Short mmCIF file of C-alpha atoms and ligand atoms in Angstrom, two decimals:
data_model
loop_
_atom_site.label_atom_id
_atom_site.label_comp_id
_atom_site.label_asym_id
_atom_site.label_seq_id
_atom_site.Cartn_x
_atom_site.Cartn_y
_atom_site.Cartn_z
CA UNK A 149 20.11 -7.48 -0.08
CA UNK A 150 17.90 -9.93 1.80
CA UNK A 151 17.93 -7.66 4.88
CA UNK A 152 16.34 -4.87 2.83
CA UNK A 153 13.78 -7.21 1.22
CA UNK A 154 12.82 -8.23 4.74
CA UNK A 155 12.33 -4.59 5.80
CA UNK A 156 10.23 -3.90 2.68
CA UNK A 157 8.03 -6.89 3.55
CA UNK A 158 7.60 -5.53 7.07
CA UNK A 159 6.50 -2.22 5.52
CA UNK A 160 3.76 -4.08 3.65
CA UNK A 161 2.51 -5.46 6.95
CA UNK A 162 2.71 -2.05 8.61
CA UNK A 163 0.77 -0.44 5.73
CA UNK A 164 -2.00 -3.04 6.04
CA UNK A 165 -2.07 -2.21 9.75
CA UNK A 166 -2.38 1.55 9.03
CA UNK A 167 -5.28 0.80 6.63
CA UNK A 168 -6.97 -1.05 9.47
CA UNK A 169 -6.39 1.89 11.85
CA UNK A 170 -7.94 4.27 9.32
CA UNK A 171 -10.94 1.98 8.91
CA UNK A 172 -11.40 1.90 12.68
CA UNK A 173 -11.33 5.73 12.82
CA UNK A 174 -14.06 5.87 10.14
CA UNK A 175 -16.09 3.46 12.25
CA UNK A 176 -15.71 5.71 15.31
CA UNK A 177 -17.00 8.65 13.26
CA UNK A 178 -20.11 6.66 12.41
CA UNK A 179 -20.77 4.93 15.73
CA UNK A 180 -19.21 7.46 18.18
CA UNK A 181 -17.92 4.42 20.06
CA UNK A 182 -14.45 3.11 20.78
CA UNK A 183 -13.45 -0.53 20.61
CA UNK A 184 -11.10 -0.53 23.61
CA UNK A 185 -9.77 -4.01 22.92
CA UNK A 186 -8.83 -3.03 19.35
CA UNK A 187 -6.96 0.10 20.44
CA UNK A 188 -5.11 -1.65 23.26
CA UNK A 189 -3.98 -4.33 20.80
CA UNK A 190 -3.06 -1.69 18.20
CA UNK A 191 -0.93 0.28 20.68
CA UNK A 192 0.85 -2.92 21.70
CA UNK A 193 1.39 -3.86 18.03
CA UNK A 194 2.93 -0.44 17.35
CA UNK A 195 5.29 -0.73 20.32
CA UNK A 196 6.28 -4.37 20.00
CA UNK A 197 6.44 -4.74 16.22
CA UNK A 198 6.30 -1.55 14.17
CA UNK A 199 8.78 0.01 16.60
CA UNK A 200 10.38 -2.78 18.67
CA UNK A 201 11.00 -5.07 15.72
CA UNK A 202 10.99 -3.01 12.51
CA UNK A 203 12.40 0.36 13.59
CA UNK A 204 14.88 -1.42 15.82
CA UNK A 205 16.35 -3.36 12.90
CA UNK A 206 16.67 -0.14 10.90
CA UNK A 207 18.22 1.82 13.74
CA UNK A 208 20.56 -0.83 15.16
CA UNK A 209 21.79 -2.24 11.86
CA UNK A 210 21.07 -0.61 8.48
CA UNK A 211 20.97 3.03 9.58
CA UNK A 212 23.92 2.55 11.93
CA UNK A 213 26.09 1.37 9.02
CA UNK A 214 24.76 4.07 6.70
CA UNK A 215 25.74 6.78 9.21
CA UNK A 216 29.13 5.19 9.87
CA UNK A 217 30.17 4.62 6.30
CA UNK A 218 28.24 6.76 3.80
CA UNK A 219 29.24 10.32 4.71
CA UNK A 220 27.30 13.51 5.59
CA UNK A 221 24.44 13.14 3.06
CA UNK A 222 23.49 9.73 4.48
CA UNK A 223 23.97 10.95 8.03
CA UNK A 224 21.58 13.86 7.39
CA UNK A 225 19.03 11.61 5.69
CA UNK A 226 19.07 9.14 8.57
CA UNK A 227 19.47 11.38 11.61
CA UNK A 228 17.42 14.41 10.56
CA UNK A 229 14.88 12.41 8.62
CA UNK A 230 14.26 8.79 9.50
CA UNK A 231 15.24 8.85 13.18
CA UNK A 232 13.24 12.01 13.82
CA UNK A 233 10.22 10.35 12.22
CA UNK A 234 10.67 7.24 14.40
CA UNK A 235 10.60 9.56 17.43
CA UNK A 236 7.45 11.26 16.11
CA UNK A 237 5.79 7.85 15.66
CA UNK A 238 6.59 7.00 19.29
CA UNK A 239 5.17 10.35 20.43
CA UNK A 240 1.92 9.86 18.45
CA UNK A 241 1.53 6.40 19.98
CA UNK A 242 2.01 7.83 23.48
CA UNK A 243 -0.54 10.59 22.78
CA UNK A 244 -2.94 8.00 21.38
CA UNK A 245 -2.69 6.01 24.59
CA UNK A 246 -3.26 9.14 26.70
CA UNK A 247 -6.31 10.20 24.70
CA UNK A 248 -7.72 6.66 24.86
CA UNK A 249 -7.38 6.65 28.66
CA UNK A 250 -8.95 10.11 28.88
CA UNK A 251 -11.88 9.09 26.69
CA UNK A 252 -12.51 5.90 28.65
CA UNK A 253 -12.77 7.98 31.81
CA UNK A 254 -14.60 11.03 30.47
CA UNK A 255 -16.62 9.73 27.49
CA UNK A 256 -16.11 13.27 26.20
CA UNK A 257 -16.26 13.78 22.43
CA UNK A 258 -13.18 16.01 22.60
CA UNK A 259 -11.17 13.04 23.84
CA UNK A 260 -12.71 10.90 21.12
CA UNK A 261 -11.58 13.45 18.57
CA UNK A 262 -8.05 13.26 20.00
CA UNK A 263 -8.07 9.46 19.63
CA UNK A 264 -8.91 9.88 15.93
CA UNK A 265 -6.40 12.71 15.47
CA UNK A 266 -3.52 10.84 17.10
CA UNK A 267 -4.32 7.63 15.27
CA UNK A 268 -4.46 9.38 11.89
CA UNK A 269 -1.27 11.33 12.65
CA UNK A 270 0.45 7.99 13.17
CA UNK A 271 -1.15 6.53 10.01
CA UNK A 272 -0.16 9.47 7.80
CA UNK A 273 3.37 9.57 9.19
CA UNK A 274 4.00 5.84 8.78
CA UNK A 275 2.63 5.76 5.23
CA UNK A 276 4.90 8.53 3.99
CA UNK A 277 7.83 7.29 6.09
CA UNK A 278 7.70 3.73 4.70
CA UNK A 279 7.29 5.09 1.17
CA UNK A 280 10.38 7.32 1.56
CA UNK A 281 12.42 4.41 2.88
CA UNK A 282 11.31 2.11 0.08
CA UNK A 283 11.93 4.67 -2.66
CA UNK A 284 14.89 6.71 -1.38
CA UNK A 285 16.65 5.42 1.74
CA UNK A 286 16.91 1.69 1.00
CA UNK A 287 17.94 2.18 -2.68
CA UNK A 288 20.58 4.68 -1.49
CA UNK A 289 21.98 2.08 0.92
CA UNK A 290 21.80 -0.65 -1.69
CA UNK A 291 23.69 1.48 -4.19
CA UNK A 292 26.41 2.94 -1.98
CA UNK A 293 27.23 0.48 0.83
CA UNK A 294 30.32 -1.64 0.24
CA UNK A 295 29.98 -5.40 -0.16
CA UNK A 296 31.83 -5.86 3.11
CA UNK A 297 29.29 -3.73 5.02
CA UNK A 298 26.39 -5.39 3.20
CA UNK A 299 27.64 -8.77 4.38
CA UNK A 300 27.77 -7.51 7.98
CA UNK A 301 24.22 -6.17 7.67
CA UNK A 302 22.97 -9.50 6.31
CA UNK A 303 24.54 -11.45 9.19
CA UNK A 304 23.39 -9.06 11.94
CA UNK A 305 19.85 -8.85 10.47
CA UNK A 306 19.61 -12.62 10.23
CA UNK A 307 20.64 -12.93 13.90
CA UNK A 308 18.06 -10.35 14.99
CA UNK A 309 15.29 -12.00 12.92
CA UNK A 310 16.07 -15.28 14.70
CA UNK A 311 15.67 -13.57 18.08
CA UNK A 312 12.42 -11.91 16.91
CA UNK A 313 10.89 -15.28 16.08
CA UNK A 314 10.05 -15.89 19.72
CA UNK A 315 7.74 -12.84 19.61
CA UNK A 316 5.72 -14.20 16.70
CA UNK A 317 3.01 -16.02 18.74
CA UNK A 318 2.22 -12.74 20.52
CA UNK A 319 2.16 -10.92 17.17
CA UNK A 320 -0.35 -13.43 15.78
CA UNK A 321 -2.56 -13.00 18.88
CA UNK A 322 -2.57 -9.22 18.42
CA UNK A 323 -3.27 -9.54 14.69
CA UNK A 324 -6.29 -11.73 15.45
CA UNK A 325 -7.75 -8.90 17.56
CA UNK A 326 -6.75 -6.14 15.14
CA UNK A 327 -7.88 -7.80 11.90
CA UNK A 328 -10.96 -9.66 13.16
FE1 FE2 B 55 11.94 3.75 9.53
FE1 FE2 B 56 10.81 1.27 7.89
#
């Protein structure tokens, strides 16, 4: 399925992004300084792309059809696993933003530690989450969804990808900040 290949490619991008977040945390440990511009761009990238683009496609299309048509095992896998982890990712991002704001005001090392902790919680979660989807969830969908449903997923994903294209200039701007 092209829709699944597309999601796997987005995982590759997200994993490169988590590597960059980890690198930035190591830098903080050495320098005891925060690059505010980097973290603001990273938080925006998480919200607009990792969540707003990637998780949205999973939730609104692939997972929706898995829950509707693949029975209780798929429903459990999606609702108790993947969707809970998406919520956790959102919560870590929110906590990261809070700790960043606190640190910028206080310059307290405790707040700095929270920035590192929240960033690495997000990194660790996303790495294992993407791996589970690549190895378990997507192959499960590929194997068990009917051809009729797969066709619907392909069409709906293609439509959403077309809409997402207008966000790409902003994504490139953020990537310039994050990967420079
Ligand atoms: Fe996901
Ligand atoms: Fe994913």
